[in-house]
Short mmCIF file of C-alpha atoms in Angstrom, two decimals:
data_model
loop_
_atom_site.label_atom_id
_atom_site.label_comp_id
_atom_site.label_asym_id
_atom_site.label_seq_id
_atom_site.Cartn_x
_atom_site.Cartn_y
_atom_site.Cartn_z
CA MET A 14 5.44 -43.55 -5.38
CA ILE A 15 1.97 -43.14 -3.71
CA HIS A 16 3.29 -41.27 -0.66
CA PRO A 17 4.84 -38.21 -2.57
CA LEU A 18 1.52 -37.89 -4.67
CA ARG A 19 -0.41 -38.10 -1.52
CA ARG A 20 1.61 -35.48 0.14
CA TRP A 21 1.51 -33.08 -3.03
CA PHE A 22 -2.48 -33.36 -3.10
CA HIS A 23 -2.54 -32.27 0.38
CA ALA A 24 -0.31 -29.14 -0.12
CA PRO A 25 -2.23 -26.04 -0.66
CA LEU A 26 0.46 -24.71 -2.98
CA PHE A 27 0.62 -27.50 -5.08
CA LEU A 28 -3.16 -27.52 -5.50
CA LEU A 29 -3.04 -23.72 -6.23
CA ALA A 30 -0.36 -24.13 -9.04
CA LEU A 31 -2.46 -27.07 -10.44
CA ALA A 32 -5.54 -24.94 -10.46
CA GLY A 33 -3.69 -22.01 -12.02
CA GLY A 34 -2.45 -24.33 -14.87
CA LEU A 35 -6.17 -25.80 -15.39
CA ILE A 36 -7.60 -22.25 -15.53
CA ALA A 37 -5.23 -21.26 -18.22
CA PHE A 38 -5.94 -24.56 -20.14
CA VAL A 39 -9.82 -24.27 -20.13
CA VAL A 40 -9.77 -20.79 -21.15
CA GLN A 41 -7.56 -20.92 -24.31
CA SER A 42 -9.02 -20.42 -27.68
CA GLY A 43 -6.01 -21.66 -29.61
CA GLU A 44 -5.52 -18.25 -31.06
CA LEU A 45 -3.07 -15.40 -29.66
CA GLY A 46 -5.86 -13.27 -29.02
CA SER A 47 -4.65 -9.99 -30.93
CA ALA A 48 -3.03 -8.69 -33.86
CA ASP A 49 -0.17 -7.27 -31.64
CA THR A 50 0.96 -10.64 -30.13
CA GLN A 51 0.73 -12.28 -33.59
CA HIS A 52 3.04 -9.78 -34.87
CA ARG A 53 5.33 -10.33 -31.83
CA LEU A 54 5.20 -14.16 -32.60
CA GLN A 55 6.35 -13.33 -36.32
CA SER A 56 9.34 -11.39 -34.67
CA THR A 57 9.99 -14.58 -32.67
CA HIS A 58 9.92 -16.57 -35.93
CA SER A 59 12.36 -14.32 -37.52
CA PHE A 60 14.90 -14.94 -34.72
CA TRP A 61 15.55 -18.47 -35.77
CA THR A 62 14.15 -18.83 -39.31
CA ALA A 63 14.68 -17.00 -42.53
CA GLU A 64 11.42 -15.24 -42.36
CA PRO A 65 11.25 -11.39 -41.91
CA PRO A 66 9.76 -9.78 -38.88
CA VAL A 67 7.32 -7.93 -40.99
CA PHE A 68 6.04 -9.28 -44.20
CA PRO A 69 5.76 -6.60 -47.13
CA GLN A 70 2.17 -6.99 -47.71
CA GLU A 71 1.66 -5.89 -44.11
CA PHE A 72 2.77 -2.30 -44.61
CA PRO A 73 1.85 0.49 -44.20
CA GLU A 74 -0.96 -1.02 -41.84
CA PHE A 75 2.10 -2.47 -39.75
CA GLY A 76 5.71 -2.12 -39.62
CA VAL A 77 8.30 0.75 -40.12
CA HIS A 78 11.59 0.92 -42.12
CA GLY A 79 14.73 0.24 -40.29
CA ARG A 80 18.55 -0.19 -41.27
CA GLY A 81 18.82 -0.82 -44.91
CA GLY A 82 15.23 -0.17 -45.56
CA ASN A 83 14.14 -3.55 -44.13
CA LEU A 84 10.80 -3.62 -42.52
CA GLN A 85 10.93 -3.85 -38.61
CA SER A 86 8.04 -4.37 -36.07
CA TRP A 87 7.59 -1.49 -33.40
CA TYR A 88 7.55 -3.79 -30.24
CA GLY A 89 10.08 -4.72 -27.61
CA ILE A 90 11.80 -7.97 -27.60
CA GLY A 91 10.40 -9.28 -24.36
CA GLN A 92 7.37 -11.37 -25.21
CA SER A 93 8.79 -12.45 -28.51
CA LEU A 94 11.72 -14.01 -26.34
CA LEU A 95 9.23 -15.66 -24.07
CA MET A 96 7.46 -17.18 -26.98
CA LEU A 97 10.54 -18.55 -28.62
CA PRO A 98 10.67 -22.19 -27.10
CA ALA A 99 6.98 -22.87 -27.87
CA ASP A 100 7.37 -21.37 -31.37
CA VAL A 101 10.24 -23.87 -31.98
CA VAL A 102 8.24 -26.73 -30.91
CA GLY A 103 5.19 -25.46 -32.58
CA THR A 104 6.57 -24.94 -35.83
CA TYR A 105 8.13 -28.29 -36.08
CA VAL A 106 4.69 -30.02 -34.98
CA ASP A 107 2.90 -28.09 -37.58
CA GLN A 108 4.94 -29.43 -40.29
CA LEU A 109 4.26 -33.35 -39.19
CA PRO A 110 2.40 -35.11 -41.87
CA ALA A 111 -0.42 -35.73 -39.56
CA PHE A 112 -1.36 -32.16 -40.30
CA GLY A 113 -0.81 -32.10 -43.87
CA ASP A 114 -4.44 -31.77 -44.49
CA TYR A 115 -5.05 -29.03 -42.00
CA ASN A 116 -5.25 -25.65 -43.53
CA GLY A 117 -3.54 -24.37 -40.62
CA ASN A 118 -5.28 -20.97 -39.99
CA ASP A 119 -8.37 -21.54 -37.80
CA PRO A 120 -6.40 -21.56 -35.53
CA SER A 121 -3.11 -23.00 -36.65
CA VAL A 122 -1.19 -25.84 -34.77
CA ARG A 123 1.66 -23.55 -34.10
CA ASN A 124 -0.70 -20.90 -32.52
CA ILE A 125 -2.39 -23.39 -30.36
CA ILE A 126 0.86 -24.65 -28.91
CA VAL A 127 2.44 -21.25 -28.47
CA SER A 128 -0.89 -19.89 -26.50
CA TYR A 129 -1.34 -23.15 -24.52
CA CYS A 130 2.34 -23.54 -23.53
CA THR A 131 3.05 -19.90 -22.90
CA ASN A 132 -0.14 -19.16 -20.91
CA ILE A 133 -0.07 -21.94 -18.89
CA LEU A 134 3.52 -21.40 -17.91
CA VAL A 135 3.07 -17.85 -17.04
CA THR A 136 -0.08 -18.43 -15.04
CA VAL A 137 1.37 -21.20 -13.09
CA LEU A 138 4.41 -19.00 -12.22
CA THR A 139 2.07 -16.15 -11.50
CA ALA A 140 0.12 -18.32 -8.95
CA LEU A 141 3.35 -19.34 -7.22
CA VAL A 142 4.94 -15.94 -7.10
CA CYS A 143 1.58 -14.49 -5.92
CA PHE A 144 1.17 -17.08 -3.06
CA ARG A 145 4.84 -16.42 -2.05
CA PHE A 146 4.44 -12.45 -1.85
CA LEU A 147 1.02 -12.82 0.15
CA ARG A 148 2.75 -15.03 2.67
CA GLN A 149 5.75 -12.58 2.86
CA LEU A 150 3.14 -9.87 3.79
CA ASN A 151 2.01 -12.20 6.75
CA PHE A 152 -1.35 -13.17 5.26
CA GLY A 153 -2.46 -16.79 6.38
CA ILE A 154 -2.42 -19.68 4.00
CA LYS A 155 -6.30 -19.40 3.46
CA GLN A 156 -6.05 -15.75 2.80
CA ALA A 157 -3.15 -16.13 0.41
CA VAL A 158 -5.07 -19.02 -1.59
CA ALA A 159 -7.91 -16.63 -1.59
CA GLY A 160 -6.02 -13.82 -2.90
CA VAL A 161 -4.52 -15.82 -5.66
CA LEU A 162 -7.64 -17.40 -6.85
CA ALA A 163 -9.13 -13.82 -6.77
CA LEU A 164 -6.40 -12.48 -8.97
CA LEU A 165 -6.62 -15.52 -11.41
CA LEU A 166 -10.53 -15.51 -11.69
CA SER A 167 -11.93 -12.01 -10.69
CA THR A 168 -9.45 -9.54 -11.99
CA THR A 169 -8.72 -8.69 -15.87
CA HIS A 170 -5.72 -11.25 -15.44
CA LEU A 171 -8.31 -13.91 -16.50
CA HIS A 172 -9.08 -12.15 -19.83
CA TYR A 173 -5.35 -11.71 -20.65
CA THR A 174 -4.89 -15.32 -19.72
CA GLN A 175 -6.98 -16.21 -22.68
CA ASN A 176 -5.95 -13.22 -24.86
CA MET A 177 -1.98 -13.17 -24.67
CA MET A 178 -0.90 -9.73 -24.70
CA GLU A 179 2.03 -8.72 -22.56
CA ASN A 180 -0.05 -7.72 -19.65
CA ASN A 181 0.27 -11.19 -17.55
CA TYR A 182 4.05 -11.28 -18.28
CA ILE A 183 4.54 -8.06 -17.04
CA PHE A 184 2.52 -8.58 -14.01
CA LEU A 185 4.54 -11.92 -13.44
CA LEU A 186 7.75 -10.14 -13.65
CA THR A 187 6.82 -7.08 -11.48
CA LEU A 188 5.57 -9.23 -8.75
CA THR A 189 8.55 -11.32 -8.73
CA GLY A 190 10.69 -8.28 -8.60
CA LEU A 191 8.71 -6.90 -5.48
CA SER A 192 8.78 -10.34 -3.74
CA TYR A 193 12.57 -11.01 -3.99
CA GLN A 194 13.60 -7.30 -3.30
CA TYR A 195 11.48 -7.41 -0.48
CA GLU A 196 13.09 -10.80 0.69
CA TRP A 197 16.34 -9.03 0.46
CA LEU A 198 15.02 -6.34 2.84
CA ARG A 199 14.13 -8.78 5.37
CA ASN A 200 17.16 -11.28 5.38
CA ASP A 201 19.90 -9.33 3.56
CA SER A 202 20.00 -11.97 0.88
CA ARG A 203 21.94 -10.31 -2.13
CA CYS A 204 21.02 -13.40 -4.17
CA ALA A 205 17.23 -12.34 -3.70
CA LEU A 206 17.95 -8.96 -4.48
CA LEU A 207 19.86 -9.83 -7.60
CA PHE A 208 17.03 -12.04 -8.85
CA GLY A 209 14.29 -9.51 -8.09
CA SER A 210 16.36 -6.81 -10.03
CA VAL A 211 16.71 -9.42 -13.06
CA ALA A 212 12.75 -9.79 -13.03
CA PHE A 213 12.40 -5.92 -13.15
CA GLY A 214 15.01 -5.78 -15.91
CA LEU A 215 13.45 -8.30 -17.98
CA ASN A 216 10.38 -5.98 -17.93
CA LEU A 217 12.33 -3.32 -19.74
CA LEU A 218 12.69 -5.68 -22.60
CA THR A 219 9.07 -6.18 -22.81
CA ARG A 220 7.73 -2.59 -22.54
CA LEU A 221 10.04 0.44 -21.79
CA THR A 222 7.28 2.15 -19.78
CA THR A 223 7.92 -0.59 -17.20
CA GLY A 224 10.72 1.59 -16.16
CA MET A 225 8.08 2.93 -13.95
CA ASP A 226 7.81 -0.50 -12.32
CA LEU A 227 11.46 -0.40 -11.43
CA MET A 228 11.13 2.90 -9.64
CA ALA A 229 7.97 1.53 -7.95
CA GLY A 230 10.08 -1.36 -6.45
CA ALA A 231 12.69 1.03 -5.07
CA ALA A 232 9.85 3.28 -3.82
CA PHE A 233 8.19 0.34 -2.00
CA LEU A 234 11.26 -0.47 -0.13
CA LEU A 235 11.88 3.03 0.67
CA LEU A 236 8.44 3.76 1.97
CA LEU A 237 8.37 0.58 4.13
CA LEU A 238 11.74 1.43 5.71
CA TRP A 239 10.45 5.01 6.45
CA PHE A 240 7.20 3.50 7.88
CA GLU A 241 9.30 1.25 10.16
CA GLY A 242 11.42 4.10 11.68
CA VAL A 243 14.63 3.47 9.64
CA ARG A 244 16.48 6.94 9.21
CA GLY A 245 19.83 8.22 8.54
CA ARG A 246 22.75 6.33 8.00
CA VAL A 247 21.06 3.16 8.50
CA LEU A 248 18.75 4.13 5.64
CA TRP A 249 21.52 5.15 3.38
CA ASN A 250 23.45 1.93 3.91
CA ARG A 251 20.55 -0.20 2.92
CA TYR A 252 20.12 1.92 -0.28
CA ARG A 253 23.72 1.98 -1.11
CA ILE A 254 23.61 -1.82 -1.16
CA TYR A 255 20.34 -1.71 -3.17
CA ILE A 256 21.73 0.79 -5.59
CA ALA A 257 25.05 -0.98 -6.21
CA THR A 258 23.26 -4.35 -6.71
CA ALA A 259 20.19 -3.37 -8.83
CA LEU A 260 21.41 -0.30 -11.03
CA PRO A 261 24.02 -2.48 -12.96
CA VAL A 262 21.49 -5.18 -13.56
CA TYR A 263 18.93 -2.50 -14.75
CA ALA A 264 21.94 -0.94 -17.08
CA LEU A 265 22.70 -4.45 -18.55
CA PHE A 266 19.05 -5.03 -19.84
CA GLY A 267 18.92 -1.26 -20.69
CA LEU A 268 22.07 -1.91 -22.80
CA ILE A 269 20.24 -5.06 -24.26
CA ASP A 270 17.16 -2.98 -25.40
CA ARG A 271 19.53 -0.43 -27.06
CA LEU A 272 21.30 -3.01 -28.91
CA TYR A 273 18.05 -4.47 -30.23
CA GLN A 274 17.04 -0.95 -31.20
CA TYR A 275 20.31 -0.28 -32.84
CA HIS A 276 20.10 -3.82 -34.78
CA ARG A 277 16.70 -2.60 -36.17
CA PHE A 278 16.92 1.02 -36.64
CA GLY A 279 20.60 2.06 -36.67
CA SER A 280 20.32 4.13 -33.39
CA PHE A 281 21.16 3.65 -29.72
CA PHE A 282 19.07 6.72 -28.54
CA ASN A 283 15.66 6.94 -30.04
CA THR A 284 12.64 4.64 -29.59
CA TYR A 285 10.81 2.70 -32.00
CA LEU A 286 7.78 4.88 -31.14
CA SER A 287 9.70 8.06 -32.72
CA VAL A 288 10.23 5.91 -35.74
CA VAL A 289 6.70 5.22 -36.08
CA ALA A 290 5.58 8.72 -35.54
CA ARG A 291 8.12 10.15 -38.16
CA GLU A 292 6.91 7.62 -40.77
CA ALA A 293 3.35 8.22 -39.89
CA ARG A 294 3.74 12.08 -40.35
CA GLN A 295 5.34 11.42 -43.70
CA ARG A 296 2.27 9.55 -44.65
CA ASP A 297 -0.19 11.87 -43.51
CA PRO A 298 1.30 15.39 -43.00
CA SER A 299 -1.99 16.39 -41.41
CA LEU A 300 -0.82 14.78 -38.08
CA PRO A 301 0.14 17.06 -35.33
CA ALA A 302 3.73 17.44 -34.52
CA SER A 303 2.99 15.83 -31.16
CA TYR A 304 1.87 12.67 -32.67
CA PRO A 305 1.45 9.99 -31.23
CA PHE A 306 0.83 12.05 -27.79
CA GLU A 307 -1.79 14.55 -29.09
CA THR A 308 -4.77 13.51 -27.16
CA PRO A 309 -6.05 16.05 -24.56
CA PHE A 310 -4.68 15.12 -21.08
CA HIS A 311 -8.18 15.12 -19.56
CA VAL A 312 -9.65 12.90 -22.08
CA GLY A 313 -7.39 10.06 -21.53
CA PHE A 314 -6.94 10.74 -17.85
CA PHE A 315 -10.59 10.64 -16.84
CA GLY A 316 -11.50 8.22 -19.51
CA ALA A 317 -9.42 5.68 -17.79
CA LEU A 318 -11.23 6.36 -14.50
CA PHE A 319 -14.67 6.75 -15.73
CA ALA A 320 -15.44 6.05 -19.49
CA PRO A 321 -18.09 3.36 -19.66
CA GLU A 322 -16.07 1.60 -22.55
CA LYS A 323 -12.76 1.59 -20.56
CA SER A 324 -13.31 2.29 -16.79
CA ILE A 325 -10.79 0.50 -14.54
CA PHE A 326 -13.62 0.58 -11.82
CA LEU A 327 -16.01 -1.19 -14.13
CA PHE A 328 -13.64 -3.83 -15.63
CA ASP A 329 -11.65 -4.62 -12.25
CA PRO A 330 -14.35 -4.00 -9.46
CA LEU A 331 -12.01 -5.31 -7.04
CA LEU A 332 -10.36 -2.11 -7.30
CA ILE A 333 -13.59 -0.64 -5.48
CA LEU A 334 -13.10 -2.97 -2.71
CA THR A 335 -9.27 -1.98 -2.29
CA VAL A 336 -10.55 1.63 -1.93
CA LEU A 337 -13.23 0.90 0.30
CA LEU A 338 -10.97 -1.30 2.84
CA ALA A 339 -8.35 1.48 2.78
CA ALA A 340 -11.09 3.93 3.70
CA VAL A 341 -12.30 1.88 6.79
CA ALA A 342 -9.41 0.06 7.85
CA TRP A 343 -6.19 1.95 6.96
CA ARG A 344 -5.00 2.26 10.49
CA ARG A 345 -5.05 -1.43 10.95
CA PHE A 346 -2.95 -2.23 7.81
CA SER A 347 0.63 -3.21 8.67
CA PRO A 348 3.37 -1.02 7.53
CA VAL A 349 4.46 -3.16 4.67
CA VAL A 350 0.59 -3.35 3.42
CA ARG A 351 0.61 0.48 3.56
CA ALA A 352 3.77 0.93 1.84
CA TYR A 353 2.50 -1.73 -1.05
CA GLU A 354 -0.80 0.02 -1.41
CA ILE A 355 0.69 3.63 -1.62
CA THR A 356 3.20 2.43 -4.24
CA GLY A 357 0.66 0.74 -6.24
CA CYS A 358 -1.44 3.85 -6.33
CA LEU A 359 1.26 5.89 -7.30
CA LEU A 360 2.20 3.61 -10.03
CA LEU A 361 -1.24 3.40 -11.29
CA LEU A 362 -1.38 7.29 -11.39
CA ALA A 363 1.84 7.45 -13.16
CA TYR A 364 0.65 4.74 -15.79
CA ILE A 365 -2.80 6.74 -16.44
CA SER A 366 -0.89 9.96 -16.46
CA PHE A 367 1.72 8.79 -18.97
CA TYR A 368 -0.71 7.12 -21.60
CA ALA A 369 -3.30 10.03 -20.91
CA ARG A 370 -2.15 11.91 -23.98
CA TYR A 371 -1.38 8.74 -26.13
CA THR A 372 -3.21 8.66 -29.35
CA VAL A 373 -4.79 5.25 -28.57
CA TRP A 374 -4.84 6.24 -24.57
CA SER A 375 -7.51 3.14 -24.04
CA GLY A 376 -5.21 0.49 -25.56
CA ASP A 377 -7.52 0.25 -28.61
CA SER A 378 -8.79 -3.19 -29.41
CA ALA A 379 -8.82 -4.56 -25.80
CA TRP A 380 -10.92 -5.58 -22.87
CA GLY A 381 -10.69 -2.55 -20.59
CA ASP A 382 -7.73 -0.22 -20.57
CA ARG A 383 -4.94 -2.47 -21.38
CA TYR A 384 -2.09 -0.32 -20.67
CA VAL A 385 -3.03 0.33 -16.86
CA SER A 386 -4.79 -2.99 -16.12
CA THR A 387 -1.71 -4.55 -15.08
CA THR A 388 -1.15 -1.99 -12.37
CA VAL A 389 -4.78 -2.31 -11.40
CA GLU A 390 -4.49 -5.82 -10.82
CA LEU A 391 -1.31 -5.06 -8.74
CA VAL A 392 -3.32 -2.68 -6.37
CA ALA A 393 -6.39 -5.07 -6.12
CA LEU A 394 -4.14 -8.08 -5.34
CA LEU A 395 -4.52 -7.48 -1.69
CA ALA A 396 -8.50 -6.71 -1.74
CA VAL A 397 -9.72 -10.20 -0.86
CA PRO A 398 -6.89 -11.12 1.61
CA LEU A 399 -7.39 -7.79 3.36
CA LEU A 400 -11.33 -8.40 3.40
CA LEU A 401 -10.69 -11.86 5.10
CA ARG A 402 -7.98 -10.41 7.56
CA HIS A 403 -10.16 -7.55 8.86
CA ARG A 404 -13.64 -9.02 8.37
CA ASN A 405 -14.38 -8.73 12.19
CA GLU A 406 -13.02 -5.04 12.36
CA VAL A 407 -14.96 -3.72 9.32
CA GLY A 408 -18.35 -4.69 10.10
CA ARG A 409 -20.99 -6.73 8.28
CA PRO A 410 -22.04 -4.04 5.65
CA VAL A 411 -18.52 -3.79 4.34
CA TRP A 412 -18.30 -7.48 4.51
CA ILE A 413 -21.35 -7.86 2.50
CA THR A 414 -20.23 -5.19 -0.08
CA GLY A 415 -16.85 -7.11 -0.47
CA VAL A 416 -18.46 -10.44 -1.22
CA ALA A 417 -20.80 -8.75 -3.72
CA LEU A 418 -18.09 -6.93 -5.44
CA LEU A 419 -15.96 -10.24 -5.54
CA ALA A 420 -19.05 -12.05 -7.23
CA VAL A 421 -19.77 -9.25 -9.77
CA SER A 422 -16.02 -9.13 -10.74
CA THR A 423 -15.91 -12.80 -11.28
CA VAL A 424 -19.09 -12.67 -13.53
CA ILE A 425 -17.50 -9.83 -15.47
CA GLN A 426 -14.24 -11.70 -15.89
CA ILE A 427 -15.56 -14.89 -16.99
CA ALA A 428 -17.96 -12.92 -19.54
CA SER A 429 -14.96 -11.30 -21.00
CA LEU A 430 -13.85 -14.84 -22.35
CA ALA A 431 -17.19 -15.53 -24.17
CA PHE A 432 -16.31 -13.96 -27.38
CA TRP A 433 -13.42 -12.67 -29.17
CA LEU A 434 -12.85 -9.03 -28.08
CA PRO A 435 -13.49 -7.10 -31.33
CA LEU A 436 -17.03 -8.00 -31.17
CA GLU A 437 -18.26 -4.98 -29.23
CA ILE A 438 -15.70 -2.75 -31.36
CA TYR A 439 -17.74 -3.86 -34.37
CA GLN A 440 -21.02 -3.34 -32.86
CA MET A 441 -20.21 0.31 -31.59
CA ASN A 442 -19.90 1.05 -35.44
CA THR A 443 -23.78 1.14 -35.38
CA LEU A 444 -24.38 1.58 -31.56
CA GLY A 445 -22.25 4.59 -31.23
CA HIS A 446 -20.39 6.07 -28.40
CA PRO A 447 -20.36 6.00 -25.41
CA THR A 448 -21.27 2.33 -24.92
CA PHE A 449 -21.54 0.51 -21.60
CA VAL A 450 -19.28 -2.51 -22.97
CA ILE A 451 -19.67 -4.99 -19.97
CA ALA A 452 -23.73 -4.50 -20.25
CA LEU A 453 -23.29 -5.05 -24.11
CA ARG A 454 -21.16 -8.13 -23.55
CA MET A 455 -23.68 -9.57 -21.23
CA ARG A 456 -26.59 -8.79 -23.89
CA ASN A 457 -24.34 -10.64 -26.46
CA ILE A 458 -24.03 -13.74 -24.46
CA VAL A 459 -27.88 -14.01 -23.97
CA ALA A 460 -28.63 -13.20 -27.46
CA PHE A 461 -26.06 -15.54 -28.90
CA ALA A 462 -27.12 -18.39 -26.62
CA PHE A 463 -30.84 -18.05 -27.66
CA GLY A 464 -29.98 -17.21 -31.19
CA ARG A 465 -31.41 -13.56 -31.22
CA MET A 466 -28.17 -11.61 -32.34
CA ASN A 467 -30.01 -10.43 -35.47
CA ALA A 468 -33.34 -9.87 -33.72
CA TRP A 469 -31.87 -7.78 -31.06
CA GLY A 470 -29.79 -5.76 -33.66
CA LEU A 471 -26.41 -7.03 -32.50
CA SER A 472 -25.23 -8.00 -36.08
CA ASN A 473 -24.07 -5.49 -38.52
CA GLN A 474 -22.45 -5.23 -41.99
CA ALA A 475 -19.07 -4.34 -40.68
CA MET A 476 -18.72 -7.76 -38.80
CA THR A 477 -19.30 -9.63 -42.12
CA GLU A 478 -16.67 -7.46 -44.24
CA ASP A 479 -13.55 -9.49 -42.95
CA PRO A 480 -14.48 -13.27 -43.27
CA TRP A 481 -11.90 -14.49 -40.78
CA ASP A 482 -13.09 -11.79 -38.24
CA TYR A 483 -16.70 -12.89 -38.74
CA VAL A 484 -15.91 -16.34 -38.17
CA HIS A 485 -14.09 -15.54 -34.58
CA VAL A 486 -16.68 -13.17 -33.37
CA THR A 487 -19.53 -15.40 -34.24
CA ALA A 488 -18.13 -18.24 -31.88
CA TRP A 489 -17.84 -18.92 -28.41
CA ASN A 490 -14.12 -18.14 -27.87
CA PHE A 491 -12.91 -21.52 -26.72
CA LEU A 492 -10.89 -23.82 -28.65
CA PRO A 493 -13.34 -26.57 -29.09
CA PHE A 494 -16.18 -24.18 -30.34
CA LEU A 495 -13.75 -22.16 -32.65
CA LEU A 496 -12.51 -25.37 -34.33
CA LYS A 497 -16.04 -26.49 -34.92
CA ARG A 498 -17.16 -23.05 -36.12
CA ALA A 499 -14.35 -22.50 -38.52
CA GLY A 500 -15.01 -26.11 -39.88
CA ALA A 501 -11.25 -26.61 -41.03
CA ALA A 502 -10.52 -29.67 -38.62
CA PRO A 503 -12.00 -32.99 -38.99
CA ALA A 504 -15.17 -33.82 -36.91
CA MET A 505 -13.24 -36.64 -35.06
CA ILE A 506 -10.63 -34.09 -34.01
CA VAL A 507 -13.40 -31.43 -32.72
CA HIS A 508 -15.15 -34.31 -30.83
CA LEU A 509 -11.74 -35.30 -29.27
CA VAL A 510 -10.94 -31.68 -28.37
CA PHE A 511 -14.57 -31.08 -26.83
CA ALA A 512 -13.81 -34.28 -24.72
CA VAL A 513 -10.50 -33.05 -23.47
CA TRP A 514 -11.77 -29.58 -22.66
CA SER A 515 -14.71 -31.04 -20.94
CA ALA A 516 -12.28 -33.18 -18.96
CA GLY A 517 -10.35 -30.08 -18.10
CA LEU A 518 -13.48 -28.33 -16.62
CA VAL A 519 -14.19 -31.39 -14.51
CA CYS A 520 -10.75 -31.51 -13.08
CA LEU A 521 -10.62 -27.84 -12.43
CA ALA A 522 -13.83 -28.16 -10.47
CA PHE A 523 -12.50 -31.08 -8.55
CA VAL A 524 -9.00 -29.35 -7.86
CA LEU A 525 -10.93 -26.33 -6.40
CA TRP A 526 -13.16 -28.43 -4.33
CA TRP A 527 -10.29 -30.54 -3.08
CA LEU A 528 -8.19 -27.58 -2.20
CA ARG A 529 -11.28 -26.23 -0.29
CA ARG A 530 -11.19 -29.45 1.65
CA VAL A 531 -7.42 -29.19 2.28
CA LEU A 532 -7.80 -25.59 3.66
CA ALA A 533 -10.58 -26.64 5.74
CA ARG A 534 -8.44 -29.01 7.58
CA LEU A 535 -6.17 -26.27 8.44
CA ASP A 536 -8.68 -25.07 11.06
#
């Protein structure tokens, strides 16, 4: 028994997966992080219980009428299916006599189990797939490990590990699709192509706009073949196999999505968005006919790039590093790296353009622009590995700039965990727009730590109007602190949770230190 354990603890991939799991463990608040995910969990619950997907009292704020006049949610089925196993377990655990005296709301036992199990699983799988993909792109073990840790700790991926929207799940499926379809291109494994296509297909069930990810996967392979000089009949034969394998898979998942749509709304051809728009205009005839795509294109497009409240460059500074490295070292990039980065940038442009006219192009209550942040992470994924690979060629100024951007980005992502995300949204009711949200978050951290929120004008009436919200925006957004602030759990349980959480931090620090030692021995 000792020998396999020693071997595992000297394997970088095992340590990386363990670090990913511990990162996801220590950042959890026990809550799902957004009303959207809470609604999706209710849809999950409706799959196997008698509860409805939408409660009557939630309408008209949430829900639309479907077949038979029943209220339905307006989301895809993907994330609801992902949470199903944890929801079953969490529901039964929540009903145990041991939790009979717990009021179950701050946070509920069910939500704790769902958030911890789902986020840890997705993070560990992401670490494994990301390492696999970077190694496929011929990055060294150290470069690949650094790239994975940079993704998990230094991009908005960290925020969405705590706040469980669809982003990280979409990222996992997209990167899995890219990795396995690329494997097919290299060794003609039809099984790998099929598996990658299934990953992309699952994305369709999560968010229909991920159809752009499917096209990006095909574009990535086409660009790579082109850069490698493949032309004519050889190129056509490769793509004939690709289309014959991938297209039926995509059609199958498209059919599943359409069946779910028909089950809810009685139509195979519309989308839930069209149903939402129709009922919204019925309630408010003043809404334009183009609702919910009535925003001027330039507002959403340039807002995603430069708005101080949502700019992708501010919330993901590693994107700046990617652009910088491309500018100074493009000719040194391998064909596969060039194909990947061009594909990623085109995908990012497509997402920004698609959501530019959406009524809430910014993702509304979210850290950064959540509709495009997943694609930003895909583009920024190679920043740190490329910096390490081309360190000697790019020169000292670029190296120092890259390290600085990595440090700044890490601080920003850690700061994003400190409070529940609506805090700054409440504050902007009095501070106005535009607001440099990241600077405001840093100020909130300092003010809250020293008890100066009121003195510095960072509290307002709007924060207190919803008692549940007020509790959550006035506590450090980690499970032990939230349990203590809510005051519903017994003191003994709170102390125990603090002890386990602290132990998790110590274990994470040790694993990262040990991983560094293991990597150093590779020299």
